[in-house]
Every structure is written in structure tokens, then in C-alpha cells.
Amino acid sequence: MFPHALADLETPALLLDEPRMRRNAARMRDRAAALGVSLRPHVKTAKCLEVSLAMCGGAPGPVTVSTLKEADQCAAAGFRDITYAVGITANKIAHARRLIAQGVRLSVLLDSVAAARAVVEAMAGHAGEPLSVLIEIDTDGHRSGLAPDAPDLLLVAQALVAPGVRLAGVLTHAGESYHCRDQAALVAMAERERAGAVHAAQRLRAAGHAAPVVSVGSTPTALSAAALPGVTELRAGVYVFFDLVMAGVGVCGTDDIALSVLTSVIGHQPARGWTLCDAGWMALSRDRGTASQPVDQAYGLVCDAQGRVLTDYLVSAVSQEHGTITHRSGDPARFLDVPVGTLLRVLPNHACATGAQHAGYRVLGDEGRVVGQWARFSGW
Amino acid sequence: MFPHALADLETPALLLDEPRMRRNAARMRDRAAALGVSLRPHVKTAKCLEVSLAMCGGAPGPVTVSTLKEADQCAAAGFRDITYAVGITANKIAHARRLIAQGVRLSVLLDSVAAARAVVEAMAGHAGEPLSVLIEIDTDGHRSGLAPDAPDLLLVAQALVAPGVRLAGVLTHAGESYHCRDQAALVAMAERERAGAVHAAQRLRAAGHAAPVVSVGSTPTALSAAALPGVTELRAGVYVFFDLVMAGVGVCGTDDIALSVLTSVIGHQPARGWTLCDAGWMALSRDRGTASQPVDQAYGLVCDAQGRVLTDYLVSAVSQEHGTITHRSGDPARFLDVPVGTLLRVLPNHACATGAQHAGYRVLGDEGRVVGQWARFSGW
């Protein structure tokens, strides 16, 4: 069956450029090594065993997950050190205990005394390895977490002095780094993320808690940090594919983007400047992450079938299974005049979101031919 | 296993209120009967066998699909009359031929001489039932299709006088109806959709083509048309679940919406007025269809676990697995003050998009308990 040509695929189809993916994965491993911290890649972007292994350097290592389903899939493939980086609730503790029973060292996240008490209660009567708990620290005002100097930090830690659980340390994610616009801002954001997490861990230790783990990261800060003293591990995910948002932030170029959607031209409306294709939001996602960036890429940047960018041709509108390609200028005279049936590729705004629309990847090898097919794990 | 309580589910989870769904399905069947046309429901919203059967009144009937994967699934369940309502390309003809070989009367769509020639060429040597072809008519400037009076209409029809294919008629979809803001505009849009399709069919017939099928529809126009003389069939899909966009258009109320996402509160940032939950864009989708309506529902309207709307509480921001609930006013003092672990439900902007994020439905019965689980078919 493999290798075969792109023309043998039905469209739309999700393409993964394996050489680019491996290059991106190696770049982050080198980065973590240079910073002297361990890497705990986030598998939520790819949700794919082969990619998770590549991120870890070829064999199971520490990983971050966004769902317990991802943890299940990783555990089944031999991963034994998994951090679930979304605030835990009691209705997921039975699932967490099943993972621990399989031999997984599972760490979960919370940021309140109420959540700590609920977890302790749900872990009552647990035998065997305790559930590892990280306290989420908010270093950028982006989402959840306690401020590094919040009085509640020590109350949460105290609530976790209980059977069945073990306070492992602190975790933060500088999601606001996606809105940085220059290198100085990125470096400053990385330092803010580091300093906040280290400060919170020092407060815990001063109060007598062990708190060995200081976990930080996002793709932009991980690639921008000048140094990470006091940090023990770095988390990042989207770097393995990169996307137009990351290119807009400035941490990659479009020729680093490993993910694209193959589509066919299905018609034209020349008077309106439209070329219709069969990649709508079902294939591309509704993500408009570049809308707030200096260069808005609409629903994605159009390339030819070989992946060469067709400068300024965008998927400017989508419905479920239709995409409308226009020139960035909106000038109908500059419509993309290629025949019905022409194959094109669309670079995604947000690799996590575009990937989530598909059951798996068609893997492209060095020659631009399809050399394999990798499954994704989706759902919860 | 069934029935069980919502509290027994891990969150997030997609809930389908079966009584509401059956009421919505019956409403459209009654509507088509009153208008004297046959109903060809679109299965793309639910992508679910049980829902498709409910739309057809309990047994396989004519259906519309947005992917050949949906056609495969319907065919395997005994559906024999399927219209694929996205412009066809040559790389899908082998798949179409497999469906015909299974006994499916498959109709495909195109709007250009180039596409007609490509289909005729790809059908060369086909034995057995021909591929039925509908010419797409553009009655609202929304997307694809030929204008009802386009000279090319007759050239496309002529190109389809060939072995292996059969011109079946015309199809149009007034997607612009989603932007109508009052009943008069909806009635006018329905008439424009009808008149354009009928005019195109009459031109084909005057030129000697049979063109028996005149297919129109969208949920807003189907529910608003005053009369449909000359039309043979009505297509619509999202009505079976309805959503906040349809409520904004005015063709349903929020208590008709059969789809919601169950989520748990995972934390609070009271100073910012935020209540965090575990339904992010992965569970809700990135669809912002109400953004252009008079009432913007952000990423969805929040309800309690019983489905009662918590007026003016919205999921105002999302990341992959996090949702941020705020009061519509943005006033931090009015943050949703419910404990960590509280179950909530979120009504979707766009049922097609939210459904697509999930592998299946948890089915709610009359008592609001989970009475079953139905699978979705996704992908291409």
C-alpha cells in the first residue's frame, strides 16, 4: 500500500510531514538539554503514539496530557510518568486510580482548598502508590492557578497532607505568551513564568513541604527562556507541528509547519473572486488564532500540493465541508485560477485544533509521498 | 449500566435530550407533509444512525450527506437513496462507484462543465446503475452553484448526456438564511430559494432534459416557506438538535435545543469574575456563530445540570480543555459562585460543530437520566 502519491488520497486528508516533525521534536529536546531541565512534552497536540515517542526521543518518557484518555493510551504503550495538566475534579478520581493501579506515576493539578479536600476525600481508602498532586500557579493572569504569593497556597498544601495523596510541587503555564509580539516580550514572559513558579515552590519548602517539582512551559516561552534556574522540567506541545499562530508569534517559520490539510478544488465563483475547495471547518477547524495577530491568516494559508506557499491566498470562509479561497486583497481579478480537481494544501492556524478534526495522519516521507498512516486518540 | 445519573459520567460529555430530538424531527416531517414535498433530512449534524432513522420517521428513507463516509454508514444500515451535497471531484468517484455497486441510488453535485467532464471521464466503463447528478444552483450568493439564469447551466446539462451518468435535476441551499433577522426576511429567502431552483429546472426541461428533481432547503427556509410549488424535496439538518444560532435566527427557542455539553467546575478566579470549567474548545468547538447575531452567546450559554438556563452566564473564553464562565455584563461581582465539582451544561452555538468534537452521545430520557449511548460516524 505504501508509499503512494498524494493523488491517490480522497480529500480532505490530514498530512503530517515526518521529517519536519522529527526536526521540531529534536529542536525542543536540544533546547531543554541546553537549559539543564528535563523535558515533559505535551501530547495533546498530536494525540498520537508515534509522535509522542518522537517527542521523547524514541522511547517512553515523562509526558503531559490534557485528558485521561490520552493518559490511558500512553499508559497502554508503556509510558509510566504522566502529568494531567487540567484541574482535577472528583468525578475523574476513579479513572485516575485505575491508571495508578496500572503502574503509572500520575500527577494531577488543582488550585484550591476545596479541590484539594475533594481529591483527598475521593482517594480515601486508596492502597498503593499515592496520587501525586501539583498546585497550579498563575504567573500571567491567563487562566487558572494561584498567584505565587497567594496566602491560599499554603492552605492548599496543608490540605494535601493526607493519606493517598502526595504534594509533588508546582506547575505553571504562561498561556499569555501566545500574545507576545517580539523577542524581548517572550524573554520577559519566560522569566516571569520561571520566577513565579520558583517563588511558589520556595514558599512551600519554607513551610516544610518537599515540593520537588517546579514545572513550567509553553512553546513560546520554552523556545525563548534565557535560563531556568530553579526549574526542574519544561512542558510544551505545539512545537512538534508548529502552526501559523506560532509563526505569527515568531518562534517558527512557515517551512517548519509539519501539519497541513490536503484539499481538492471543487468549483469557482470568478465574479466574486472565489475558488471553492473541499476543506471546510470540519477539516480545518474553526480556529481563528491569527485573527488577533498582525497578519491574519483567516482559516489557513494555501499551498500547492508540494507544500509551497501560494503567497497571500487564504481560506477566507468556511462552512462544514466547503472552503472559500480568495486573495488576501479581496480583489476578484486575483482569484486562484486553478482547475477543478487541483490538489492544494492548507497550513493550519492552530495545529491542536486542526488535528482534532481528524482520526489520523497520512505521513509524508522525504520524497513527499505518503509512507504511512498514524492514528490519533480523541475523546475523553 | 442504564439508566444512570449524570453524576456518574466523567466530564466533559455530550448530552442528547432524546424527547426534544424526536419532537424536533417530527416538527420537520409535519412541515414537509404540509408543504406537499418529500423530506430528505441531512445527516451531517448528528452523524448518527439512531438520529438519522428518527429524522426519517423510524425506517431508512432518502437522506442527504456531507461526506461519503456518512453515505457508507447509512448504506450499511439499509439506506438506499443518498444525495452527497458537496461538489464532487474525480478522486471521490471510485468511492461513489463502490456505493452504487452496493445498491445505493447515489446523487452527486457539481456546477461546472469542467466538473461534469471529469465525472463523465471517471465514470467511463461503468456498468450497472448510472451515477445520478444534480446541478447546483446558487440562489443567494452564499457559496457555490450556477445562477438560475446562467448560460453555463445548459452546457453543464449537455456535458452530462453521456454513458454512466444521468442528470437528475437541480439542488440549491440558501445558506444565507442563517443571516436573516426576522420572519419577513426568512419568508422572502425561502421564496427566492424556491423560485431560483424551479426556474433553473424549467430551463433544463425546456432544453429537453428530464430534470425531475428540484431540491431546496436549509433549516431556516424549510421552517419559513409559505409554499413550495415546483419543488420536489426539502433538505434540512440542524433542526433535529437546534442550537443558539437557530434560536438567534428565530426558528426555535432555547428549550428546543436537544444538544448540550456536561461540564464540571474546576476552579475560580473571583477577582476577575471567572469560573473555570472542563469544557474548552475541544468539547464545545471554536464555533462563534452567534458573534454576528444581535445576542452574542460567546462559546455557549450555561445551564444547570437539569438544563435550566442560568440567564446571562456564558462560556466567554476557551482553551483546549478549559472554559471560562463569566456573567454577560463582565462584572466580576456577578461571577458564577458555585462550588468546585458542580455539574453544568452548555448549550452550543452550532450543533454540527459541537457534535463533531465528540465520538458519540449520552442519551437523556424523559426523566433526565442517561438511558443509552449512541455512536457518531466521523471523518471522510
CSV table of N, CA and C in Angstrom, one decimal, chain B residues 196-263:
chain,number,residue,atom,x,y,z
B,196,GLY,N,-35.7,30.3,-7.6
B,196,GLY,CA,-34.4,30.1,-8.4
B,196,GLY,C,-34.3,28.7,-8.9
B,197,ALA,N,-34.5,27.7,-7.9
B,197,ALA,CA,-34.4,26.3,-8.3
B,197,ALA,C,-35.4,25.9,-9.3
B,198,VAL,N,-36.6,26.3,-9.2
B,198,VAL,CA,-37.7,26.0,-10.1
B,198,VAL,C,-37.4,26.5,-11.5
B,199,HIS,N,-36.9,27.8,-11.5
B,199,HIS,CA,-36.6,28.4,-12.8
B,199,HIS,C,-35.5,27.7,-13.5
B,200,ALA,N,-34.4,27.3,-12.8
B,200,ALA,CA,-33.3,26.5,-13.4
B,200,ALA,C,-33.8,25.2,-13.9
B,201,ALA,N,-34.7,24.5,-13.2
B,201,ALA,CA,-35.2,23.2,-13.6
B,201,ALA,C,-36.1,23.4,-14.9
B,202,GLN,N,-36.8,24.5,-14.9
B,202,GLN,CA,-37.7,24.7,-16.1
B,202,GLN,C,-36.8,25.0,-17.3
B,203,ARG,N,-35.7,25.7,-17.2
B,203,ARG,CA,-34.8,25.9,-18.3
B,203,ARG,C,-34.2,24.6,-18.8
B,204,LEU,N,-33.9,23.7,-17.9
B,204,LEU,CA,-33.4,22.4,-18.3
B,204,LEU,C,-34.4,21.6,-19.1
B,205,ARG,N,-35.6,21.6,-18.5
B,205,ARG,CA,-36.7,20.9,-19.2
B,205,ARG,C,-37.0,21.5,-20.6
B,206,ALA,N,-37.0,22.8,-20.7
B,206,ALA,CA,-37.3,23.4,-22.0
B,206,ALA,C,-36.2,23.1,-23.0
B,207,ALA,N,-35.0,22.7,-22.5
B,207,ALA,CA,-34.0,22.3,-23.4
B,207,ALA,C,-34.0,20.8,-23.7
B,208,GLY,N,-35.0,20.1,-23.1
B,208,GLY,CA,-35.2,18.7,-23.4
B,208,GLY,C,-34.6,17.7,-22.4
B,209,HIS,N,-34.1,18.3,-21.3
B,209,HIS,CA,-33.6,17.4,-20.2
B,209,HIS,C,-34.8,17.0,-19.3
B,210,ALA,N,-34.7,15.8,-18.7
B,210,ALA,CA,-35.8,15.4,-17.8
B,210,ALA,C,-35.8,16.2,-16.5
B,211,ALA,N,-34.7,16.2,-15.8
B,211,ALA,CA,-34.6,17.0,-14.6
B,211,ALA,C,-35.8,16.9,-13.6
B,212,PRO,N,-36.1,15.7,-13.2
B,212,PRO,CA,-37.2,15.5,-12.3
B,212,PRO,C,-37.1,16.1,-10.9
B,213,VAL,N,-35.9,16.2,-10.4
B,213,VAL,CA,-35.6,16.6,-9.0
B,213,VAL,C,-35.4,18.1,-8.9
B,214,VAL,N,-36.2,18.7,-8.0
B,214,VAL,CA,-36.0,20.1,-7.6
B,214,VAL,C,-35.8,20.1,-6.1
B,215,SER,N,-34.6,20.2,-5.6
B,215,SER,CA,-34.3,20.0,-4.2
B,215,SER,C,-33.8,21.3,-3.6
B,216,VAL,N,-34.5,21.8,-2.5
B,216,VAL,CA,-34.2,23.0,-1.8
B,216,VAL,C,-34.1,22.8,-0.3
B,217,GLY,N,-33.5,23.7,0.3
B,217,GLY,CA,-33.6,23.7,1.8
B,217,GLY,C,-32.4,24.1,2.6
B,218,SER,N,-32.8,24.6,3.8
B,218,SER,CA,-31.9,24.9,4.9
B,218,SER,C,-32.9,24.9,6.1
B,219,THR,N,-32.5,24.7,7.3
B,219,THR,CA,-33.4,24.7,8.4
B,219,THR,C,-34.3,26.0,8.5
B,220,PRO,N,-33.7,27.2,8.3
B,220,PRO,CA,-34.5,28.4,8.4
B,220,PRO,C,-35.5,28.6,7.3
B,221,THR,N,-35.1,28.3,6.1
B,221,THR,CA,-36.1,28.4,5.0
B,221,THR,C,-37.1,27.3,5.0
B,222,ALA,N,-36.7,26.1,5.4
B,222,ALA,CA,-37.7,25.0,5.4
B,222,ALA,C,-38.8,25.3,6.4
B,223,LEU,N,-38.4,26.0,7.5
B,223,LEU,CA,-39.4,26.3,8.6
B,223,LEU,C,-40.2,27.6,8.3
B,224,SER,N,-39.8,28.3,7.2
B,224,SER,CA,-40.4,29.6,7.0
B,224,SER,C,-41.2,29.7,5.6
B,225,ALA,N,-40.9,28.7,4.7
B,225,ALA,CA,-41.5,28.8,3.4
B,225,ALA,C,-43.1,28.9,3.5
B,226,ALA,N,-43.7,29.8,2.7
B,226,ALA,CA,-45.1,29.9,2.7
B,226,ALA,C,-45.7,28.8,1.8
B,227,ALA,N,-45.1,28.4,0.7
B,227,ALA,CA,-45.5,27.4,-0.2
B,227,ALA,C,-44.3,27.0,-1.1
B,228,LEU,N,-44.3,25.8,-1.6
B,228,LEU,CA,-43.2,25.3,-2.4
B,228,LEU,C,-43.6,24.7,-3.7
B,229,PRO,N,-44.4,25.4,-4.5
B,229,PRO,CA,-44.8,24.9,-5.8
B,229,PRO,C,-43.6,24.7,-6.7
B,230,GLY,N,-43.6,23.5,-7.4
B,230,GLY,CA,-42.5,23.2,-8.3
B,230,GLY,C,-41.3,22.5,-7.6
B,231,VAL,N,-41.3,22.5,-6.3
B,231,VAL,CA,-40.2,21.8,-5.5
B,231,VAL,C,-40.6,20.4,-5.3
B,232,THR,N,-39.7,19.5,-5.4
B,232,THR,CA,-40.0,18.1,-5.1
B,232,THR,C,-39.5,17.6,-3.8
B,233,GLU,N,-38.4,18.2,-3.3
B,233,GLU,CA,-37.9,17.7,-2.0
B,233,GLU,C,-37.3,18.8,-1.2
B,234,LEU,N,-37.3,18.6,0.1
B,234,LEU,CA,-36.8,19.6,1.1
B,234,LEU,C,-35.7,19.0,1.9
B,235,ARG,N,-34.6,19.7,2.0
B,235,ARG,CA,-33.4,19.2,2.8
B,235,ARG,C,-33.2,20.2,4.0
B,236,ALA,N,-32.9,19.6,5.1
B,236,ALA,CA,-32.5,20.4,6.3
B,236,ALA,C,-31.9,19.4,7.3
B,237,GLY,N,-31.1,19.9,8.2
B,237,GLY,CA,-30.4,19.0,9.1
B,237,GLY,C,-30.3,19.5,10.6
B,238,VAL,N,-29.9,20.8,10.8
B,238,VAL,CA,-29.6,21.2,12.2
B,238,VAL,C,-30.9,21.2,13.0
B,239,TYR,N,-32.1,21.3,12.4
B,239,TYR,CA,-33.3,21.4,13.1
B,239,TYR,C,-33.4,20.2,14.1
B,240,VAL,N,-32.8,19.1,13.8
B,240,VAL,CA,-33.0,17.9,14.7
B,240,VAL,C,-32.4,18.1,16.1
B,241,PHE,N,-31.4,19.0,16.2
B,241,PHE,CA,-30.9,19.3,17.5
B,241,PHE,C,-31.2,20.8,17.9
B,242,PHE,N,-31.3,21.7,16.8
B,242,PHE,CA,-31.3,23.1,17.0
B,242,PHE,C,-30.1,23.6,17.8
B,243,ASP,N,-29.9,24.9,17.9
B,243,ASP,CA,-28.8,25.4,18.6
B,243,ASP,C,-29.0,26.9,18.8
B,244,LEU,N,-28.0,27.6,19.4
B,244,LEU,CA,-28.2,29.0,19.7
B,244,LEU,C,-28.2,29.9,18.5
B,245,VAL,N,-27.5,29.5,17.4
B,245,VAL,CA,-27.6,30.2,16.2
B,245,VAL,C,-29.1,30.2,15.7
B,246,MET,N,-29.7,29.0,15.7
B,246,MET,CA,-31.1,28.9,15.2
B,246,MET,C,-32.0,29.6,16.1
B,247,ALA,N,-31.8,29.6,17.4
B,247,ALA,CA,-32.6,30.4,18.3
B,247,ALA,C,-32.4,31.9,18.0
B,248,GLY,N,-31.2,32.3,17.6
B,248,GLY,CA,-31.0,33.7,17.2
B,248,GLY,C,-31.7,34.1,16.0
B,249,VAL,N,-31.7,33.1,15.0
B,249,VAL,CA,-32.5,33.4,13.8
B,249,VAL,C,-34.0,33.5,14.0
B,250,GLY,N,-34.4,32.8,15.1
B,250,GLY,CA,-35.8,32.9,15.5
B,250,GLY,C,-36.7,31.7,15.1
B,251,VAL,N,-36.0,30.6,14.7
B,251,VAL,CA,-36.8,29.4,14.3
B,251,VAL,C,-36.9,28.3,15.4
B,252,CYS,N,-36.4,28.6,16.6
B,252,CYS,CA,-36.6,27.7,17.8
B,252,CYS,C,-36.3,28.5,19.0
B,253,GLY,N,-36.7,28.0,20.2
B,253,GLY,CA,-36.3,28.6,21.4
B,253,GLY,C,-35.2,27.8,22.1
B,254,THR,N,-34.6,28.3,23.2
B,254,THR,CA,-33.6,27.6,23.8
B,254,THR,C,-34.1,26.2,24.4
B,255,ASP,N,-35.4,26.2,24.7
B,255,ASP,CA,-35.9,24.9,25.2
B,255,ASP,C,-36.2,23.9,24.2
B,256,ASP,N,-35.9,24.2,22.9
B,256,ASP,CA,-35.9,23.2,21.9
B,256,ASP,C,-34.6,22.5,21.6
B,257,ILE,N,-33.5,23.1,22.2
B,257,ILE,CA,-32.2,22.7,21.9
B,257,ILE,C,-31.9,21.3,22.6
B,258,ALA,N,-31.6,20.3,21.7
B,258,ALA,CA,-31.5,18.9,22.3
B,258,ALA,C,-30.1,18.5,22.6
B,259,LEU,N,-29.1,19.4,22.3
B,259,LEU,CA,-27.7,19.0,22.5
B,259,LEU,C,-27.1,20.0,23.6
B,260,SER,N,-26.3,19.4,24.5
B,260,SER,CA,-25.6,20.2,25.4
B,260,SER,C,-24.3,19.5,25.8
B,261,VAL,N,-23.4,20.2,26.4
B,261,VAL,CA,-22.2,19.6,26.9
B,261,VAL,C,-22.2,19.7,28.4
B,262,LEU,N,-22.0,18.5,29.0
B,262,LEU,CA,-22.0,18.4,30.5
B,262,LEU,C,-20.5,18.7,30.9
B,263,THR,N,-20.4,19.6,31.9
B,263,THR,CA,-19.0,20.0,32.4
B,263,THR,C,-19.0,20.2,33.9
